[in-house]
mmCIF file of C-alpha atoms in Angstrom:
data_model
loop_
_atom_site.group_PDB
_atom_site.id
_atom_site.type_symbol
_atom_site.label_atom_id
_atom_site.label_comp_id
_atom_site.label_asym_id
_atom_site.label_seq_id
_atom_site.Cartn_x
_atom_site.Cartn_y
_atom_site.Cartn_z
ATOM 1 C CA UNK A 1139 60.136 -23.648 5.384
ATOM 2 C CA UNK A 1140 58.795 -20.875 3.156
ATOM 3 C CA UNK A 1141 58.370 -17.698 5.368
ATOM 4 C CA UNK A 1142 54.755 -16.746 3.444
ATOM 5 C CA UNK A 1143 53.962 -13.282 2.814
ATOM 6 C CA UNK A 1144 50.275 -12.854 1.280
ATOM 7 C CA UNK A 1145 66.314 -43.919 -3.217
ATOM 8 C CA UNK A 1146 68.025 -46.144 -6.473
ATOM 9 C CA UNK A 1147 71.066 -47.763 -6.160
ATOM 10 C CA UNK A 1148 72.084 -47.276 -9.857
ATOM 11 C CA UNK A 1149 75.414 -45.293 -10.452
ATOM 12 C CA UNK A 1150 75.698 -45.904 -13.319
ATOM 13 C CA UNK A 1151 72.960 -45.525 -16.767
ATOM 14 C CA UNK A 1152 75.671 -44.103 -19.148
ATOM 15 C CA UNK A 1153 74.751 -42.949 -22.547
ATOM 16 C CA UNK A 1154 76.605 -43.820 -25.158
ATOM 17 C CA UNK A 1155 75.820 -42.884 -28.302
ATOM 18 C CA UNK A 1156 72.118 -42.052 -27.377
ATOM 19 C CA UNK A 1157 71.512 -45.486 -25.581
ATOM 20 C CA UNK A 1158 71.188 -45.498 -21.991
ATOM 21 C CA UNK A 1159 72.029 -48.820 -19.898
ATOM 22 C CA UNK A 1160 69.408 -50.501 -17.793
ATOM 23 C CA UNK A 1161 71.129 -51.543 -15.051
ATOM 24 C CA UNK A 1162 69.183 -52.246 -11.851
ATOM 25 C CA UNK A 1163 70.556 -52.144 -8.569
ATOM 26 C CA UNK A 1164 70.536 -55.229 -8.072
ATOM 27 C CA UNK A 1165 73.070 -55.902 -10.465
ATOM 28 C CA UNK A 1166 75.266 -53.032 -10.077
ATOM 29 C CA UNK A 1167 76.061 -52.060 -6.495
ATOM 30 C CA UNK A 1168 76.020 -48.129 -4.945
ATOM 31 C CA UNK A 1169 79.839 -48.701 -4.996
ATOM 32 C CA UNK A 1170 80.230 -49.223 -8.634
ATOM 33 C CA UNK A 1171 80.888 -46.590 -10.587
ATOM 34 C CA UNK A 1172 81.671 -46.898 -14.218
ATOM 35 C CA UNK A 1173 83.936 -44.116 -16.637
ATOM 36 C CA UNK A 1174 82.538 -41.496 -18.247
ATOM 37 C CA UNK A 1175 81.159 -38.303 -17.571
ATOM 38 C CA UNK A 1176 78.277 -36.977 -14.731
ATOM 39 C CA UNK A 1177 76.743 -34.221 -14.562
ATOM 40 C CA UNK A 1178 75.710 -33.539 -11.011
ATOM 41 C CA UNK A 1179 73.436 -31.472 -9.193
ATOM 42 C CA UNK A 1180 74.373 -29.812 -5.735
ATOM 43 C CA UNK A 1181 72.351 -27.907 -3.109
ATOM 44 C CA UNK A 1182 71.275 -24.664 -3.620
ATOM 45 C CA UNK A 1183 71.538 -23.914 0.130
ATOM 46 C CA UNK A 1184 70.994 -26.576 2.093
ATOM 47 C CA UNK A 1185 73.876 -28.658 2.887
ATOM 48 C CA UNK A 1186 71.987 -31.668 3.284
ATOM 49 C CA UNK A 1187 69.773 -31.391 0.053
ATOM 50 C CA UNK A 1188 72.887 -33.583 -1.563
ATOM 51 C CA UNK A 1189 71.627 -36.955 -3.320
ATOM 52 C CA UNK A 1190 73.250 -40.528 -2.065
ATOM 53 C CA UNK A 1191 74.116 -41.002 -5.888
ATOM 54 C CA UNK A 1192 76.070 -37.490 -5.971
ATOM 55 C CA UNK A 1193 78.110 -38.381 -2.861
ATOM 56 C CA UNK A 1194 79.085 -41.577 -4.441
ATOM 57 C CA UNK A 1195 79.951 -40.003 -7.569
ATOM 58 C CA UNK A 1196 81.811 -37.045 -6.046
ATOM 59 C CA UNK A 1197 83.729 -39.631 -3.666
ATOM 60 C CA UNK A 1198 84.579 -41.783 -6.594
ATOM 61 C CA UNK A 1199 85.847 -39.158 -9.165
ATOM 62 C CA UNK A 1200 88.809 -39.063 -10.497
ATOM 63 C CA UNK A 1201 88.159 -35.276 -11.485
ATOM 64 C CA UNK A 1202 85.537 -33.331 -10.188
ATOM 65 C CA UNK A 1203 84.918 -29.779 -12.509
ATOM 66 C CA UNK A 1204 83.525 -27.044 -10.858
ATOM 67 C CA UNK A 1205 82.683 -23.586 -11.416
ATOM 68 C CA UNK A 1206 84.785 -22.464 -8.731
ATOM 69 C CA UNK A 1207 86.972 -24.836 -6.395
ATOM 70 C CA UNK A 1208 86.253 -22.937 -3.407
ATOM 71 C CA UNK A 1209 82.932 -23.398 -3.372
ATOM 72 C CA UNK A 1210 82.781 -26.868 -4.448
ATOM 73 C CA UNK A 1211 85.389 -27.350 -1.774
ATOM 74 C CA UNK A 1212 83.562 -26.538 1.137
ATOM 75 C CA UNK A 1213 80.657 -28.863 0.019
ATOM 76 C CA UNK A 1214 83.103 -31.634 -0.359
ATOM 77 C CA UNK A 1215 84.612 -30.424 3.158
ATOM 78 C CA UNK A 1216 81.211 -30.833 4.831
ATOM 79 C CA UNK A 1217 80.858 -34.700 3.301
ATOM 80 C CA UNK A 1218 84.066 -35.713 4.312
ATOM 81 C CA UNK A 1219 85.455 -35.837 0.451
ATOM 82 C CA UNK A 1220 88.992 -34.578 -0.937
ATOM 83 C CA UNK A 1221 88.883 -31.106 -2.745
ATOM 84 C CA UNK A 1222 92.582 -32.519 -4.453
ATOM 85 C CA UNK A 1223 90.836 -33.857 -7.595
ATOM 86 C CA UNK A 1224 88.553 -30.374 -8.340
ATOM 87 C CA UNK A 1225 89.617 -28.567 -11.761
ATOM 88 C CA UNK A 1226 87.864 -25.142 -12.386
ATOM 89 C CA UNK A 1227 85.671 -25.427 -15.442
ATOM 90 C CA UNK A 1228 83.515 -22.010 -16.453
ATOM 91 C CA UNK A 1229 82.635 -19.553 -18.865
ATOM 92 C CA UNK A 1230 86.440 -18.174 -19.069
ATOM 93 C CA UNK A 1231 88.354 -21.212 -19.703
ATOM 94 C CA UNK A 1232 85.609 -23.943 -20.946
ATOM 95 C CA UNK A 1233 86.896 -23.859 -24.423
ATOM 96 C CA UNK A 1234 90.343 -24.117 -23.044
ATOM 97 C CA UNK A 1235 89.491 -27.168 -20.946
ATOM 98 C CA UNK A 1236 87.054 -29.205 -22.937
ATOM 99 C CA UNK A 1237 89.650 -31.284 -25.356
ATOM 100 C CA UNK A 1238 91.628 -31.697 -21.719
ATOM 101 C CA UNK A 1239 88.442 -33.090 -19.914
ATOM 102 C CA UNK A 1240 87.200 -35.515 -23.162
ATOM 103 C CA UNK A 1241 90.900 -36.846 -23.062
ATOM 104 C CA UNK A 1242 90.246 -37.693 -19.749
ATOM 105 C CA UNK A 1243 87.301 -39.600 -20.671
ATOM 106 C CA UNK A 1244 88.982 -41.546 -23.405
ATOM 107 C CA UNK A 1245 91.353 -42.685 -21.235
ATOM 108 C CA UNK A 1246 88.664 -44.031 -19.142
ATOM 109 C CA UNK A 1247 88.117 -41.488 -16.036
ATOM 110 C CA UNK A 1248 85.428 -41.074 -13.763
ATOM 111 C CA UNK A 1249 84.544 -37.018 -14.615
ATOM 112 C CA UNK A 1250 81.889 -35.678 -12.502
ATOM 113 C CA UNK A 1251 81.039 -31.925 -13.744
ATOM 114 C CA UNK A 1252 78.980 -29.480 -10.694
ATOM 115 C CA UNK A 1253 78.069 -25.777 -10.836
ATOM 116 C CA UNK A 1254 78.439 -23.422 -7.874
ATOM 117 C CA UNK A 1255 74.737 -24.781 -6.730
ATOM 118 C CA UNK A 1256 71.664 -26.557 -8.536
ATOM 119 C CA UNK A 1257 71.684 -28.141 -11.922
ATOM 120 C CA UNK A 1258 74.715 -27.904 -14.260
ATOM 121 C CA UNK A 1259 73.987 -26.635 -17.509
ATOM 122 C CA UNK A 1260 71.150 -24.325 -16.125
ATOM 123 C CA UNK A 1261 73.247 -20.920 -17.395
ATOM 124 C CA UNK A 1262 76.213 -22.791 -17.042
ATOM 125 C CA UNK A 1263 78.638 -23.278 -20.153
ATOM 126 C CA UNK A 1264 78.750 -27.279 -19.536
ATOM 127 C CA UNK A 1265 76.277 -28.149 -22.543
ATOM 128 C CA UNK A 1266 78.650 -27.892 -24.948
ATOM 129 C CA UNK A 1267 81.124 -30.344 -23.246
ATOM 130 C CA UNK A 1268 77.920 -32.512 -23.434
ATOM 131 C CA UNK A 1269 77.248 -31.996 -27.177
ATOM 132 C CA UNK A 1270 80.948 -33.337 -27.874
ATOM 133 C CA UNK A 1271 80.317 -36.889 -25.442
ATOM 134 C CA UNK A 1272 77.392 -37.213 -27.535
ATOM 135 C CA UNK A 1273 79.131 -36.516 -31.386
ATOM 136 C CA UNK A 1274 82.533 -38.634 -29.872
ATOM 137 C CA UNK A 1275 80.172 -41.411 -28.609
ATOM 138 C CA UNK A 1276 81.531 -40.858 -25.080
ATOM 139 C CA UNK A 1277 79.586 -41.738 -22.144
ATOM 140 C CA UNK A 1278 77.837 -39.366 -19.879
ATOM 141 C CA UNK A 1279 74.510 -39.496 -17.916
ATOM 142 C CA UNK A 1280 72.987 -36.760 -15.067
ATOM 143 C CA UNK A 1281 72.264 -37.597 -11.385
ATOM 144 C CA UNK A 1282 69.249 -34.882 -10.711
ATOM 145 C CA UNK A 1283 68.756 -32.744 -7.884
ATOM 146 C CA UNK A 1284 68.106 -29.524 -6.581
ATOM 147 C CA UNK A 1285 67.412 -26.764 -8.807
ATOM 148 C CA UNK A 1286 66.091 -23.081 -7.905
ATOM 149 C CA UNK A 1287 64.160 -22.812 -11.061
ATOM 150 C CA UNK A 1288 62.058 -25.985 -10.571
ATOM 151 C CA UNK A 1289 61.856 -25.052 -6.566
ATOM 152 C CA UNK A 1290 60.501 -21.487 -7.127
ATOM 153 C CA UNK A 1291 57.977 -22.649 -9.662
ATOM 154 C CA UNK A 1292 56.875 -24.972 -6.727
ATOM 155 C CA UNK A 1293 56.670 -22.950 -4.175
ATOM 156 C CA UNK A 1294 55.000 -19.662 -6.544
ATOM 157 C CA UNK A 1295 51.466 -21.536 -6.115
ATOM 158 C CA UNK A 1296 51.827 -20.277 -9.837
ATOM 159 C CA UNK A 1297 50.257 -22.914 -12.472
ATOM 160 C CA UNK A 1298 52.782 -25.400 -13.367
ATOM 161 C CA UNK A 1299 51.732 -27.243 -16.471
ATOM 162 C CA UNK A 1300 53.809 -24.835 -19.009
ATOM 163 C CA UNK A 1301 56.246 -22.603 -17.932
ATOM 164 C CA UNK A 1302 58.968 -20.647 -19.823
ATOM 165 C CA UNK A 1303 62.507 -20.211 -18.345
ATOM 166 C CA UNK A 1304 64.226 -16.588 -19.506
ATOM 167 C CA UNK A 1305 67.768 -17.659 -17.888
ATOM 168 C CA UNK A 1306 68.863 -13.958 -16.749
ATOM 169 C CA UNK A 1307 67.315 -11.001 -18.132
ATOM 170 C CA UNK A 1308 69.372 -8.288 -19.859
ATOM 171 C CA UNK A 1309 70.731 -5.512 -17.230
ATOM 172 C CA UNK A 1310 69.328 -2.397 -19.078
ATOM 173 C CA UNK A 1311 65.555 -1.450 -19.040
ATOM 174 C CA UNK A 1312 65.651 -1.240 -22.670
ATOM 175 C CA UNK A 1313 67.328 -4.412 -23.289
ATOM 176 C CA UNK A 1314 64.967 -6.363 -20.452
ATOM 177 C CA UNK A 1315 61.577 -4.458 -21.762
ATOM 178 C CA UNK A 1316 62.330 -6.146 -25.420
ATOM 179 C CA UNK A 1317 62.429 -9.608 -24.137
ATOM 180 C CA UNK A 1318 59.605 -9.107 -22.020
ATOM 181 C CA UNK A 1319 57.767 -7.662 -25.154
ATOM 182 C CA UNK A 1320 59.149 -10.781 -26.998
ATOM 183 C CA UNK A 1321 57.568 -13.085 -24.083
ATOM 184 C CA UNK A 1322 54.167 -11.455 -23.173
ATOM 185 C CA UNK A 1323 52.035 -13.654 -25.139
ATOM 186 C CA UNK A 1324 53.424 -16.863 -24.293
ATOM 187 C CA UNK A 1325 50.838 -18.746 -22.720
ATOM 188 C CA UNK A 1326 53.071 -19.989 -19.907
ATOM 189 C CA UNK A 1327 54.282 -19.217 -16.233
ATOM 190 C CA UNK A 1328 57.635 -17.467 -16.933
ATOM 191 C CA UNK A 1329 60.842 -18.030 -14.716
ATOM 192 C CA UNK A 1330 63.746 -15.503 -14.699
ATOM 193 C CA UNK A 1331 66.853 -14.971 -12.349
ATOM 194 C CA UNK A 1332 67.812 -11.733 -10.913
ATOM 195 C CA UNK A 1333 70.618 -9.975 -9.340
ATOM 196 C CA UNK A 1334 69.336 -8.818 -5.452
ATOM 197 C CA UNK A 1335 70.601 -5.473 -6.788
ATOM 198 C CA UNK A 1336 67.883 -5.195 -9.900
ATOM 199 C CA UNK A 1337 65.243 -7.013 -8.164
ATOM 200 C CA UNK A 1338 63.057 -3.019 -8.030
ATOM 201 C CA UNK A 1339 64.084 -2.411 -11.520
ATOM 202 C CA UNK A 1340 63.302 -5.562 -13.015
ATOM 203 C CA UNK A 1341 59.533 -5.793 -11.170
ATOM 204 C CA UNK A 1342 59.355 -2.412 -12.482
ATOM 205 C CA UNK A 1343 59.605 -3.117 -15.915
ATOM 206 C CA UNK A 1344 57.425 -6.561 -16.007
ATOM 207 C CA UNK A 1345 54.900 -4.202 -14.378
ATOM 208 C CA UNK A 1346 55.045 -2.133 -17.323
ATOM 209 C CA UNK A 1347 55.199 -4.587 -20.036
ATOM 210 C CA UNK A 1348 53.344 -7.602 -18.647
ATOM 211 C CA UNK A 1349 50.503 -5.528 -16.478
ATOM 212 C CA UNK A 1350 48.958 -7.014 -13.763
ATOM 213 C CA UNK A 1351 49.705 -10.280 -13.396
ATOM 214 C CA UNK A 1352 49.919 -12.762 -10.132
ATOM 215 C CA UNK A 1353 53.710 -13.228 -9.873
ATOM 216 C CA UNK A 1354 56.383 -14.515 -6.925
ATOM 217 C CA UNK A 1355 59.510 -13.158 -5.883
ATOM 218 C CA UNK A 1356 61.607 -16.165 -4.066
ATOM 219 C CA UNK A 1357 64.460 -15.581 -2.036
ATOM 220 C CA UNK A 1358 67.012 -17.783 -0.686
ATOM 221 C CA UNK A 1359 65.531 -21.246 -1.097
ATOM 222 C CA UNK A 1360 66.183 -23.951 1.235
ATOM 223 C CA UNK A 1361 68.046 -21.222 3.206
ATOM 224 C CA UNK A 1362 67.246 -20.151 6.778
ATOM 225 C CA UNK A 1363 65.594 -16.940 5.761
ATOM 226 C CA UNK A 1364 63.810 -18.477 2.994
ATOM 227 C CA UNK A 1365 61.095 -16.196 1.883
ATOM 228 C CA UNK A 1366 58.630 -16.347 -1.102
ATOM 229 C CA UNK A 1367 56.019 -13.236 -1.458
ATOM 230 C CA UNK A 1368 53.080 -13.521 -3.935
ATOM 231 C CA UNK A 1369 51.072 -10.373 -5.324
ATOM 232 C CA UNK A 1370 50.588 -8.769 -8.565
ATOM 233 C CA UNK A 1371 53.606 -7.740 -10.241
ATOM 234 C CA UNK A 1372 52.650 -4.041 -9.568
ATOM 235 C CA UNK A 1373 52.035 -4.705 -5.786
ATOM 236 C CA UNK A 1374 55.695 -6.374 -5.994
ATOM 237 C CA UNK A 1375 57.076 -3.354 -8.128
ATOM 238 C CA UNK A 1376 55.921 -0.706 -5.233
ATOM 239 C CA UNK A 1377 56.683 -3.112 -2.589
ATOM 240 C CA UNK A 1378 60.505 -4.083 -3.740
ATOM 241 C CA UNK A 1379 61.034 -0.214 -4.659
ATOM 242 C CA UNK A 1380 60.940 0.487 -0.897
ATOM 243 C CA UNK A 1381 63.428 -1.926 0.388
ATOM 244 C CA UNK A 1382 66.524 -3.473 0.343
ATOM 245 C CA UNK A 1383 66.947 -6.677 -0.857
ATOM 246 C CA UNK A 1384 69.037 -9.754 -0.148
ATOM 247 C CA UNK A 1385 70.194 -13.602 -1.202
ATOM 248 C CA UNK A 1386 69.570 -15.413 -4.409
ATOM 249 C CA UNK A 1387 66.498 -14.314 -5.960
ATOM 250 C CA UNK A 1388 63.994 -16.206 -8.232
ATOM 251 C CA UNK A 1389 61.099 -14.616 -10.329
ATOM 252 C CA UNK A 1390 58.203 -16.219 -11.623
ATOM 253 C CA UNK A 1391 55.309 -14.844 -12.968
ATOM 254 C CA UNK A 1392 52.021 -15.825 -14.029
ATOM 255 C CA UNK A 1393 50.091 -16.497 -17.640
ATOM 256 C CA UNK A 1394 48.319 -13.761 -19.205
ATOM 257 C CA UNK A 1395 44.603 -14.265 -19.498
ATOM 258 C CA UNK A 1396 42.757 -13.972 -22.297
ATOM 259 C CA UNK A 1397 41.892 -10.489 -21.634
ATOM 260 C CA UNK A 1398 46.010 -9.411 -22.027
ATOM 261 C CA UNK A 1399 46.842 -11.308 -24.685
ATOM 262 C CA UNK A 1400 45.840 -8.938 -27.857
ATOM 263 C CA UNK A 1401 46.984 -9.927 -31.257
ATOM 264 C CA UNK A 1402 46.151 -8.209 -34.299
ATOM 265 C CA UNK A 1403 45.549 -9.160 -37.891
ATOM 266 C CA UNK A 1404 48.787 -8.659 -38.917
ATOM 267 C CA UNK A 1405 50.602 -10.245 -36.058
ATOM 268 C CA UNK A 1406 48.467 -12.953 -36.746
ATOM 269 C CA UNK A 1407 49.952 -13.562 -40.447
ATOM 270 C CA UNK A 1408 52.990 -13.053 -39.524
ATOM 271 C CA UNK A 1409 52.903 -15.905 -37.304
ATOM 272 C CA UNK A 1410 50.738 -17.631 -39.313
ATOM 273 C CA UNK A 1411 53.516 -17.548 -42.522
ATOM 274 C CA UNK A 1412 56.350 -18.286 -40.406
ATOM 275 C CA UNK A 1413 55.178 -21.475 -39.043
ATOM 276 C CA UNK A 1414 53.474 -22.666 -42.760
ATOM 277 C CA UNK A 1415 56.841 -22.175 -44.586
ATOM 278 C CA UNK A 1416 58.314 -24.960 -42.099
ATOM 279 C CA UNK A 1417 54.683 -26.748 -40.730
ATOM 280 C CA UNK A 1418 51.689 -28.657 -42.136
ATOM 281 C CA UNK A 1419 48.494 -26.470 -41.994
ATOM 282 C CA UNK A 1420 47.451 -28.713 -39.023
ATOM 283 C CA UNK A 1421 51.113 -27.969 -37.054
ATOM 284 C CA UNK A 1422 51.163 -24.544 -38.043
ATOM 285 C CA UNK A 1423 47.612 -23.724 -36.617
ATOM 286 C CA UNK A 1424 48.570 -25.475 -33.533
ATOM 287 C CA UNK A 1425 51.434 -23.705 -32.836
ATOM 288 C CA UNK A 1426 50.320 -20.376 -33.145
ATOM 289 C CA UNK A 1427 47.133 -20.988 -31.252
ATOM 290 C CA UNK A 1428 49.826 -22.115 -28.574
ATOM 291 C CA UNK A 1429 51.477 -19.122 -29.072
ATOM 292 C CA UNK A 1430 48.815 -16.885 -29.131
ATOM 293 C CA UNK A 1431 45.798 -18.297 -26.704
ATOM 294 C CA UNK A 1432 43.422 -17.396 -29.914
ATOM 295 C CA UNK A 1433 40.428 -19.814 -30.698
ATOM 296 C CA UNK A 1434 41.445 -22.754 -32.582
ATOM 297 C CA UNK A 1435 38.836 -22.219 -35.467
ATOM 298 C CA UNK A 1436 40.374 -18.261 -36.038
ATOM 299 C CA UNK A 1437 43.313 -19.274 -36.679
ATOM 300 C CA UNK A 1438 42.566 -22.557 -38.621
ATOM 301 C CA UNK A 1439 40.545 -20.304 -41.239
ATOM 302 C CA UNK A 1440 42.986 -17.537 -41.560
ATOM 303 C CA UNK A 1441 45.387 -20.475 -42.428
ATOM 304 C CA UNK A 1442 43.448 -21.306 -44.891
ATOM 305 C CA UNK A 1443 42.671 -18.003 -46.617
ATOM 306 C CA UNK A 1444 46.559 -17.735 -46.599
ATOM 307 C CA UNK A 1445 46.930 -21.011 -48.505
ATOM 308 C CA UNK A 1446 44.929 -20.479 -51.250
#
């Protein structure tokens, strides 16, 4: 548990050229696996966080890609599976491998694609192996599971109901304090990863940018030393700067309220004449409200005066 510091039978559900069979399991046993292409979660950290529809996927593959085979290995070790059929597929070699792997499928193989842990295609290069099943009319389907993003924004006691995932943020300060500047008005819980190693930095800067917010810093979930601490990100920021820290780390950090969220006039039509050269009045006023957190009736008549 969270140290705290302040079953369907389907296998199978293909889509194929954007339609998705509706096969129940009474129809289609846990055994049956049809060809095409699955994109399956793992564990993040526990072992035993594995799905009954990914084991039977993974045991029936006929090629299982995988960030790297050593990793994947040892899960398929641990369930009793053979590591003989894994085939690296990552950032280096992806466009290398992708006609390889869609030959497979045309020729009728059971591919199952994994990351190292959690979701594939969650800064993984996978979607675009996706995007060519879909165009080719090959099948392909997911079988969720774990995922550190949706975990952390579970456990942050952060609201829920919109939330913004930043991937990685950029290594620099400079870099990382643009996209924060970029983000600080969304009206959403924001998620980022982090590198252990920039954890103080990174606090640092939000600190700076996005003032004092609540915010979570999550560390090794589903692990034995799982850990998530909430504070304000400047509490976090002085508290991180004086330790050492450890393990897969998660960030997620709160909404502004209405009393950080300052947009002038001229922000205002900027935003404003974006979203009317592509939006109705009505869209356009939505969206920026969304954008924004201003009153609905502000930005409905500034709309206007910019439409006459």
């Amino acid at each position: 548990m969270a140290k705290q510091e302040n079953g369907e039978n389907e296998t199978s559900g293909l889509q194929n050229e954007g339609q998705v069979a509706q096969e129940s399991s009474a129809s289609q046993p846990l055994s049956k696996v049809t060809a095409g292409l699955y994109i399956v979660a793992t564990p993040i950290g526990n072992a035993q966080d594995i799905t009954l529809r990914a084991l039977t996927l993974l045991k029936s593959a006929d090629t299982i890609l995988c960030e790297d085979t050593r990793v994947t290995g040892k899960l398929l070790m641990i369930h009793g599976i053979s590591r003989k059929k894994t085939i690296a597929y990552h950032e280096h070699n992806a466009d290398r491998m992708r006609p390889k792997v869609l030959e497979k499928l045309r020729d009728g193989e059971i591919v199952v694609l994994v990351s190292d842990a959690g979701t594939p295609l969650i800064n993984d290069p996978g979607y675009k192996l996706v995007r060519d099943c879909a165009e080719q009319g090959l099948p392909y389907t997911s079988a969720p599971g774990a995922s550190s993003v949706i975990s952390a924004m579970v456990l942050s006691g952060l609201p829920s109901d919109r939330f913004f995932y930043l991937g990685f943020l950029p290594n620099k300060t400079v870099a990382r304090k643009k996209i924060l500047e970029e983000v600080k008005s969304v009206q959403a819980t924001l998620i980022t990863l982090e590198s252990p190693r920039r954890v103080a930095a990174c606090l640092q800067d939000m600190a700076e940018v996005l003032g004092n917010r609540e915010a979570a810093v999550t560390r090794e979930i589903t692990k034995k030393f799982e850990e998530v601490r909430r504070a304000t990100l400047p509490d976090l920021a002085e508290m991180y700067a004086q330790e050492e820290v450890r393990g897969e780390v998660v960030l997620v950090i709160g909404p502004p309220d209405d009393s950080q969220v300052e947009t002038s006039e001229e922000d205002l039509d900027e935003l404003l004449k974006n979203a009317l050269a592509r939006l109705s009045v009505r869209d356009a006023v939505a969206e920026v409200v969304s954008a924004t957190g201003l009153k609905k009736r502000t930005v409905y008549n500034r709309a206007l005066e910019l439409t006459v």
